[in-house]
PDB file of C-alpha atoms in Angstrom:
ATOM      1  CA  GLU H   1       4.550   3.134  22.533  1.00 93.00           C
ATOM      2  CA  VAL H   2       1.810   2.971  19.914  1.00 94.00           C
ATOM      3  CA  GLN H   3       3.130   0.481  17.048  1.00 95.00           C
ATOM      4  CA  LEU H   4       0.512  -0.509  13.913  1.00 97.00           C
ATOM      5  CA  VAL H   5       2.308  -2.974  11.875  1.00 97.00           C
ATOM      6  CA  GLU H   6       0.662  -3.963   8.435  1.00 97.00           C
ATOM      7  CA  SER H   7       2.134  -7.395   6.453  1.00 98.00           C
ATOM      8  CA  GLY H   8       0.420  -9.443   3.367  1.00 98.00           C
ATOM      9  CA  GLY H   9       1.385  -6.864   0.534  1.00 97.00           C
ATOM     10  CA  GLY H  10       2.812  -8.103  -2.512  1.00 97.00           C
ATOM     11  CA  LEU H  11       2.631  -8.735  -6.556  1.00 98.00           C
ATOM     12  CA  VAL H  12      -0.350 -10.034  -7.534  1.00 98.00           C
ATOM     13  CA  GLN H  13      -2.471 -10.158 -11.075  1.00 98.00           C
ATOM     14  CA  ALA H  14      -5.530  -8.865 -11.946  1.00 98.00           C
ATOM     15  CA  GLY H  15      -8.638 -11.228 -10.629  1.00 98.00           C
ATOM     16  CA  GLY H  16      -6.283 -13.023  -7.770  1.00 98.00           C
ATOM     17  CA  SER H  17      -5.876 -12.030  -4.287  1.00 98.00           C
ATOM     18  CA  LEU H  18      -4.282 -11.098  -1.324  1.00 98.00           C
ATOM     19  CA  ARG H  19      -5.171 -11.103   2.733  1.00 98.00           C
ATOM     20  CA  LEU H  20      -3.560  -8.054   4.819  1.00 98.00           C
ATOM     21  CA  SER H  21      -2.647  -7.886   8.113  1.00 98.00           C
ATOM     22  CA  CYS H  22      -2.282  -5.818  10.595  1.00 98.00           C
ATOM     23  CA  ALA H  23      -1.256  -5.791  13.890  1.00 95.00           C
ATOM     24  CA  PRO H  24      -1.278  -2.934  16.589  1.00 94.00           C
ATOM     25  CA  SER H  25       0.391  -3.399  19.829  1.00 92.00           C
ATOM     26  CA  GLY H  26       0.946  -0.781  22.421  1.00 92.00           C
ATOM     27  CA  PHE H  27      -3.065   0.348  22.698  1.00 91.00           C
ATOM     28  CA  THR H  28      -6.233  -1.800  24.241  1.00 93.00           C
ATOM     29  CA  PHE H  29      -7.148  -3.172  20.613  1.00 94.00           C
ATOM     30  CA  SER H  30     -10.385  -4.430  21.635  1.00 94.00           C
ATOM     31  CA  SER H  31     -11.844  -1.110  22.442  1.00 95.00           C
ATOM     32  CA  TYR H  32     -10.777   0.790  19.660  1.00 96.00           C
ATOM     33  CA  GLU H  33     -12.673   0.389  16.055  1.00 96.00           C
ATOM     34  CA  MET H  34      -9.994  -0.036  13.146  1.00 97.00           C
ATOM     35  CA  ASN H  35     -10.236   1.535   9.668  1.00 97.00           C
ATOM     36  CA  TRP H  36      -8.177   0.560   6.579  1.00 98.00           C
ATOM     37  CA  VAL H  37      -6.921   3.296   4.223  1.00 98.00           C
ATOM     38  CA  ARG H  38      -5.403   3.489   0.835  1.00 98.00           C
ATOM     39  CA  GLN H  39      -3.447   5.743  -0.903  1.00 98.00           C
ATOM     40  CA  ALA H  40      -2.411   4.565  -4.805  1.00 98.00           C
ATOM     41  CA  PRO H  41       0.959   5.520  -6.109  1.00 97.00           C
ATOM     42  CA  GLY H  42       1.126   9.424  -6.419  1.00 96.00           C
ATOM     43  CA  LYS H  43      -2.585  10.117  -5.535  1.00 97.00           C
ATOM     44  CA  GLY H  44      -4.539  11.376  -2.446  1.00 98.00           C
ATOM     45  CA  LEU H  45      -6.236   8.899   0.799  1.00 98.00           C
ATOM     46  CA  GLU H  46      -9.057   6.728   0.215  1.00 98.00           C
ATOM     47  CA  TRP H  47     -11.057   5.660   2.619  1.00 97.00           C
ATOM     48  CA  VAL H  48     -11.289   1.860   2.412  1.00 98.00           C
ATOM     49  CA  SER H  49     -13.611  -0.052   5.571  1.00 97.00           C
ATOM     50  CA  TYR H  50     -14.129  -0.078   8.896  1.00 97.00           C
ATOM     51  CA  ILE H  51     -14.996  -2.364  11.306  1.00 97.00           C
ATOM     52  CA  SER H  52     -15.880  -1.619  14.867  1.00 96.00           C
ATOM     53  CA  SER H  53     -14.163  -2.682  18.189  1.00 96.00           C
ATOM     54  CA  SER H  54     -16.566  -5.554  18.547  1.00 96.00           C
ATOM     55  CA  GLY H  55     -16.552  -6.110  14.868  1.00 96.00           C
ATOM     56  CA  SER H  56     -20.574  -6.208  15.022  1.00 96.00           C
ATOM     57  CA  SER H  57     -20.599  -3.458  12.562  1.00 96.00           C
ATOM     58  CA  ILE H  58     -18.403  -3.109   9.034  1.00 97.00           C
ATOM     59  CA  TYR H  59     -18.727  -0.742   6.137  1.00 97.00           C
ATOM     60  CA  TYR H  60     -16.899  -0.664   3.173  1.00 97.00           C
ATOM     61  CA  ALA H  61     -16.048   2.197   0.272  1.00 97.00           C
ATOM     62  CA  ASP H  62     -18.214   1.484  -2.895  1.00 96.00           C
ATOM     63  CA  SER H  63     -15.651   1.027  -4.758  1.00 97.00           C
ATOM     64  CA  VAL H  64     -14.806  -2.704  -2.741  1.00 98.00           C
ATOM     65  CA  LYS H  65     -17.911  -3.545  -1.887  1.00 98.00           C
ATOM     66  CA  GLY H  66     -18.212  -7.310  -2.988  1.00 98.00           C
ATOM     67  CA  ARG H  67     -14.865  -7.696  -3.292  1.00 98.00           C
ATOM     68  CA  PHE H  68     -12.959  -6.839   0.165  1.00 98.00           C
ATOM     69  CA  THR H  69     -14.019  -8.333   3.583  1.00 98.00           C
ATOM     70  CA  ILE H  70     -12.710  -6.569   6.522  1.00 98.00           C
ATOM     71  CA  SER H  71     -12.732  -8.689   9.803  1.00 98.00           C
ATOM     72  CA  ARG H  72     -10.428  -8.401  13.066  1.00 98.00           C
ATOM     73  CA  ASP H  73      -9.269 -11.033  15.864  1.00 97.00           C
ATOM     74  CA  ASN H  74      -9.510  -9.460  19.283  1.00 96.00           C
ATOM     75  CA  ALA H  75      -7.591 -12.107  20.942  1.00 96.00           C
ATOM     76  CA  LYS H  76      -4.891 -12.009  18.855  1.00 96.00           C
ATOM     77  CA  ASN H  77      -4.636  -7.929  18.154  1.00 96.00           C
ATOM     78  CA  SER H  78      -5.591  -8.356  14.458  1.00 97.00           C
ATOM     79  CA  VAL H  79      -7.587  -6.908  11.855  1.00 98.00           C
ATOM     80  CA  TYR H  80      -7.311  -7.898   8.827  1.00 98.00           C
ATOM     81  CA  LEU H  81      -8.176  -6.931   4.806  1.00 98.00           C
ATOM     82  CA  GLN H  82      -9.532 -10.103   2.523  1.00 98.00           C
ATOM     83  CA  MET H  83      -8.819  -8.477  -0.708  1.00 98.00           C
ATOM     84  CA  ASN H  84      -9.995 -10.724  -3.986  1.00 98.00           C
ATOM     85  CA  SER H  85     -11.224 -10.038  -7.632  1.00 98.00           C
ATOM     86  CA  LEU H  86      -8.229  -7.452  -7.351  1.00 98.00           C
ATOM     87  CA  ARG H  87      -8.156  -4.886 -10.195  1.00 98.00           C
ATOM     88  CA  ALA H  88      -5.215  -2.753 -11.504  1.00 97.00           C
ATOM     89  CA  ASP H  89      -7.090   0.362  -9.833  1.00 97.00           C
ATOM     90  CA  ASP H  90      -6.583  -1.418  -6.786  1.00 98.00           C
ATOM     91  CA  THR H  91      -2.589  -1.034  -6.419  1.00 98.00           C
ATOM     92  CA  ALA H  92      -2.125   1.241  -3.819  1.00 98.00           C
ATOM     93  CA  LEU H  93      -0.490   1.757  -0.257  1.00 98.00           C
ATOM     94  CA  TYR H  94      -2.737   0.447   2.132  1.00 98.00           C
ATOM     95  CA  TYR H  95      -2.564   1.824   5.697  1.00 98.00           C
ATOM     96  CA  CYS H  96      -4.593   0.661   8.742  1.00 98.00           C
ATOM     97  CA  ALA H  97      -5.324   3.551  10.953  1.00 98.00           C
ATOM     98  CA  SER H  98      -7.064   4.261  14.288  1.00 97.00           C
ATOM     99  CA  GLY H  99      -8.369   6.243  17.438  1.00 92.00           C
ATOM    100  CA  GLY H 100     -11.281   8.116  17.706  1.00 86.00           C
ATOM    101  CA  ARG H 101     -14.555   8.051  16.203  1.00 87.00           C
ATOM    102  CA  GLY H 102     -13.620   8.998  12.067  1.00 90.00           C
ATOM    103  CA  SER H 103     -10.190  10.957  13.456  1.00 93.00           C
ATOM    104  CA  TRP H 104      -7.328   8.622  13.236  1.00 96.00           C
ATOM    105  CA  TYR H 105      -4.209   9.473  15.134  1.00 95.00           C
ATOM    106  CA  TYR H 106      -2.767   5.548  14.955  1.00 97.00           C
ATOM    107  CA  TRP H 107      -1.553   4.910  11.618  1.00 98.00           C
ATOM    108  CA  GLY H 108       0.854   2.382  10.287  1.00 97.00           C
ATOM    109  CA  GLN H 109       3.143   2.746   7.731  1.00 97.00           C
ATOM    110  CA  GLY H 110       1.639   0.739   5.228  1.00 98.00           C
ATOM    111  CA  THR H 111       1.693  -2.279   2.818  1.00 98.00           C
ATOM    112  CA  LEU H 112       2.210  -1.996  -0.933  1.00 98.00           C
ATOM    113  CA  VAL H 113      -0.399  -4.361  -3.116  1.00 98.00           C
ATOM    114  CA  THR H 114       0.387  -4.162  -6.687  1.00 98.00           C
ATOM    115  CA  VAL H 115      -1.879  -5.682  -9.461  1.00 98.00           C
ATOM    116  CA  SER H 116      -0.386  -6.597 -12.893  1.00 97.00           C
ATOM    117  CA  SER H 117      -3.124  -6.712 -15.196  1.00 89.00           C
TER     118      SER H 117
ATOM    119  CA  ASP P   1     -22.337   9.920  -0.392  1.00 91.00           C
ATOM    120  CA  ILE P   2     -21.153  13.205   1.536  1.00 95.00           C
ATOM    121  CA  GLN P   3     -18.111  14.659  -1.251  1.00 96.00           C
ATOM    122  CA  MET P   4     -15.508  16.729   0.024  1.00 98.00           C
ATOM    123  CA  THR P   5     -14.111  20.040  -2.307  1.00 98.00           C
ATOM    124  CA  GLN P   6     -10.615  21.185  -1.198  1.00 98.00           C
ATOM    125  CA  SER P   7      -8.675  23.893  -2.208  1.00 98.00           C
ATOM    126  CA  PRO P   8      -6.115  24.870  -3.731  1.00 98.00           C
ATOM    127  CA  SER P   9      -4.770  21.897  -5.043  1.00 98.00           C
ATOM    128  CA  SER P  10      -0.919  22.850  -4.808  1.00 97.00           C
ATOM    129  CA  LEU P  11      -0.116  26.160  -3.292  1.00 97.00           C
ATOM    130  CA  SER P  12       3.727  27.703  -2.995  1.00 97.00           C
ATOM    131  CA  ALA P  13       4.270  30.311  -0.396  1.00 97.00           C
ATOM    132  CA  SER P  14       7.652  32.058   1.339  1.00 97.00           C
ATOM    133  CA  VAL P  15       8.591  31.287   5.081  1.00 97.00           C
ATOM    134  CA  GLY P  16       6.392  33.215   7.487  1.00 97.00           C
ATOM    135  CA  ASP P  17       3.437  33.450   4.688  1.00 98.00           C
ATOM    136  CA  ARG P  18      -0.140  32.797   6.424  1.00 98.00           C
ATOM    137  CA  VAL P  19      -1.495  29.558   4.435  1.00 98.00           C
ATOM    138  CA  THR P  20      -5.443  29.115   3.917  1.00 98.00           C
ATOM    139  CA  ILE P  21      -6.982  25.988   2.617  1.00 98.00           C
ATOM    140  CA  THR P  22     -10.514  25.379   2.256  1.00 98.00           C
ATOM    141  CA  CYS P  23     -12.632  22.290   2.609  1.00 98.00           C
ATOM    142  CA  GLN P  24     -16.807  22.683   1.167  1.00 98.00           C
ATOM    143  CA  ALA P  25     -18.739  19.229   2.045  1.00 98.00           C
ATOM    144  CA  SER P  26     -21.781  18.564   0.081  1.00 97.00           C
ATOM    145  CA  GLN P  27     -23.764  18.494   3.137  1.00 96.00           C
ATOM    146  CA  ASP P  28     -24.070  19.544   6.446  1.00 97.00           C
ATOM    147  CA  ILE P  29     -20.942  17.921   8.566  1.00 97.00           C
ATOM    148  CA  SER P  30     -21.531  19.647  11.954  1.00 97.00           C
ATOM    149  CA  LYS P  31     -18.075  19.999  13.274  1.00 97.00           C
ATOM    150  CA  TYR P  32     -16.806  16.154  12.492  1.00 97.00           C
ATOM    151  CA  LEU P  33     -13.924  17.167   9.733  1.00 98.00           C
ATOM    152  CA  ASN P  34     -10.279  16.545  10.599  1.00 98.00           C
ATOM    153  CA  TRP P  35      -7.033  18.445   9.338  1.00 98.00           C
ATOM    154  CA  TYR P  36      -4.356  15.699   8.249  1.00 98.00           C
ATOM    155  CA  GLN P  37      -0.437  16.478   7.082  1.00 98.00           C
ATOM    156  CA  GLN P  38       1.530  14.020   5.062  1.00 98.00           C
ATOM    157  CA  ILE P  39       4.995  14.147   4.508  1.00 97.00           C
ATOM    158  CA  PRO P  40       5.989  12.578   1.621  1.00 94.00           C
ATOM    159  CA  GLY P  41       7.049   8.759   2.487  1.00 94.00           C
ATOM    160  CA  LYS P  42       4.962   8.756   6.187  1.00 97.00           C
ATOM    161  CA  ALA P  43       1.855   7.949   6.742  1.00 98.00           C
ATOM    162  CA  PRO P  44      -0.301  11.044   7.163  1.00 98.00           C
ATOM    163  CA  ASN P  45      -0.341  12.651  10.434  1.00 98.00           C
ATOM    164  CA  LEU P  46      -3.825  14.365  12.766  1.00 98.00           C
ATOM    165  CA  LEU P  47      -3.411  17.796  12.935  1.00 98.00           C
ATOM    166  CA  ILE P  48      -6.831  19.286  13.681  1.00 98.00           C
ATOM    167  CA  TYR P  49     -10.001  17.075  15.008  1.00 97.00           C
ATOM    168  CA  ASP P  50     -13.313  18.826  15.123  1.00 96.00           C
ATOM    169  CA  ALA P  51     -13.016  21.155  13.161  1.00 98.00           C
ATOM    170  CA  SER P  52     -10.691  23.431  15.472  1.00 98.00           C
ATOM    171  CA  ASN P  53      -9.257  21.463  17.760  1.00 97.00           C
ATOM    172  CA  LEU P  54      -5.489  21.305  17.939  1.00 97.00           C
ATOM    173  CA  GLU P  55      -4.445  17.458  18.255  1.00 96.00           C
ATOM    174  CA  THR P  56      -1.405  17.005  21.155  1.00 94.00           C
ATOM    175  CA  GLY P  57       1.933  18.080  20.093  1.00 96.00           C
ATOM    176  CA  VAL P  58       0.867  19.919  17.412  1.00 97.00           C
ATOM    177  CA  PRO P  59       2.332  23.446  16.854  1.00 97.00           C
ATOM    178  CA  SER P  60      -0.067  26.298  17.642  1.00 98.00           C
ATOM    179  CA  ARG P  61       0.825  28.138  14.076  1.00 98.00           C
ATOM    180  CA  PHE P  62      -1.681  25.155  12.612  1.00 98.00           C
ATOM    181  CA  SER P  63      -5.738  25.629  13.026  1.00 98.00           C
ATOM    182  CA  GLY P  64      -8.492  25.309  12.027  1.00 98.00           C
ATOM    183  CA  SER P  65     -12.240  26.842  11.592  1.00 98.00           C
ATOM    184  CA  GLY P  66     -15.940  26.094  10.262  1.00 98.00           C
ATOM    185  CA  SER P  67     -18.743  24.814  10.923  1.00 98.00           C
ATOM    186  CA  GLY P  68     -21.357  22.671   8.608  1.00 97.00           C
ATOM    187  CA  THR P  69     -20.301  23.009   5.323  1.00 98.00           C
ATOM    188  CA  ASP P  70     -17.355  25.573   5.067  1.00 98.00           C
ATOM    189  CA  PHE P  71     -14.019  24.435   6.695  1.00 98.00           C
ATOM    190  CA  THR P  72     -10.704  26.122   6.712  1.00 98.00           C
ATOM    191  CA  PHE P  73      -6.621  25.182   7.612  1.00 98.00           C
ATOM    192  CA  THR P  74      -4.126  27.801   8.747  1.00 98.00           C
ATOM    193  CA  ILE P  75      -0.707  28.130   8.982  1.00 98.00           C
ATOM    194  CA  SER P  76       0.287  31.366  10.584  1.00 98.00           C
ATOM    195  CA  SER P  77       3.249  31.857   9.435  1.00 98.00           C
ATOM    196  CA  LEU P  78       5.235  28.956   7.564  1.00 98.00           C
ATOM    197  CA  GLN P  79       8.051  26.658   8.384  1.00 97.00           C
ATOM    198  CA  PRO P  80      10.142  25.181   6.213  1.00 96.00           C
ATOM    199  CA  GLU P  81       9.587  21.488   7.628  1.00 96.00           C
ATOM    200  CA  ASP P  82       5.588  22.798   6.906  1.00 97.00           C
ATOM    201  CA  ILE P  83       6.470  21.000   3.221  1.00 96.00           C
ATOM    202  CA  ALA P  84       3.352  18.616   2.650  1.00 98.00           C
ATOM    203  CA  THR P  85       0.432  17.492   1.266  1.00 98.00           C
ATOM    204  CA  TYR P  86      -2.198  18.473   3.658  1.00 98.00           C
ATOM    205  CA  TYR P  87      -5.724  16.678   3.599  1.00 98.00           C
ATOM    206  CA  CYS P  88      -9.582  17.325   5.224  1.00 98.00           C
ATOM    207  CA  GLN P  89     -11.553  14.016   5.533  1.00 98.00           C
ATOM    208  CA  GLN P  90     -15.302  14.154   6.901  1.00 97.00           C
ATOM    209  CA  TYR P  91     -16.240  11.485   9.195  1.00 96.00           C
ATOM    210  CA  ASP P  92     -20.291  12.974   9.989  1.00 91.00           C
ATOM    211  CA  ASN P  93     -22.373  10.231  11.439  1.00 83.00           C
ATOM    212  CA  LEU P  94     -21.368   6.679  10.276  1.00 86.00           C
ATOM    213  CA  PRO P  95     -19.405   5.672   7.014  1.00 91.00           C
ATOM    214  CA  PRO P  96     -17.979   6.179   4.340  1.00 94.00           C
ATOM    215  CA  TYR P  97     -15.334   8.685   5.756  1.00 95.00           C
ATOM    216  CA  THR P  98     -14.295  10.745   2.938  1.00 96.00           C
ATOM    217  CA  PHE P  99     -11.168  12.968   2.318  1.00 98.00           C
ATOM    218  CA  GLY P 100     -10.562  15.920  -0.125  1.00 98.00           C
ATOM    219  CA  GLN P 101      -7.650  15.882  -2.786  1.00 98.00           C
ATOM    220  CA  GLY P 102      -5.210  17.225  -0.901  1.00 98.00           C
ATOM    221  CA  THR P 103      -3.385  20.422  -1.350  1.00 98.00           C
ATOM    222  CA  LYS P 104       0.365  20.004  -1.751  1.00 98.00           C
ATOM    223  CA  LEU P 105       2.085  22.581   0.052  1.00 98.00           C
ATOM    224  CA  GLU P 106       5.462  23.970  -1.840  1.00 97.00           C
ATOM    225  CA  ILE P 107       8.162  26.755  -0.225  1.00 94.00           C
ATOM    226  CA  LYS P 108       8.575  29.386  -2.868  1.00 92.00           C
TER     227      LYS P 108
END
């Protein structure tokens, strides 16, 4: 059974940092692109970041560029999102998602990040 | 970046109704359009990929069509369990991958 388990969310003050982790299982992690997608309370979905299967290609949404860093460790079957200089509008449920190119049939249940101002 | 305009933002329909949601891309994205269903409190679930292909296990009352800039998502006969928010998402070429604003579907 495929599972993606996110962790690392919590309450942080504006300007602070958090590191999210996603630990997939049930599929060959090293063969899959990984993404972070977030959803602010009561709002829609927003793609945040992408990392290729090897880690050689990385992309960010403009809203997080320069503040967030995605990485992965294929030996540990994990993908990470380092979030620095957090702002109130980063408050959201953060999902990791994977599957085909741009089409995500694997999703975690999300980890909640709350940034207090 | 490619912008996705989804309409309507909310929709109320009766059980058995045919429901249609549209999504327009700001530039040609060929067939690279997905539709997701998000039930409240749950993660999104991929229903349609490549504009018209039904994901495995998804009921056949769901369908998608379109190419280029204009796309349509249809539920042929609305069921009570279809109450959710539906999102289109483009994945043309490289990221950023953008979502539409979502359509909240309610039972009348």
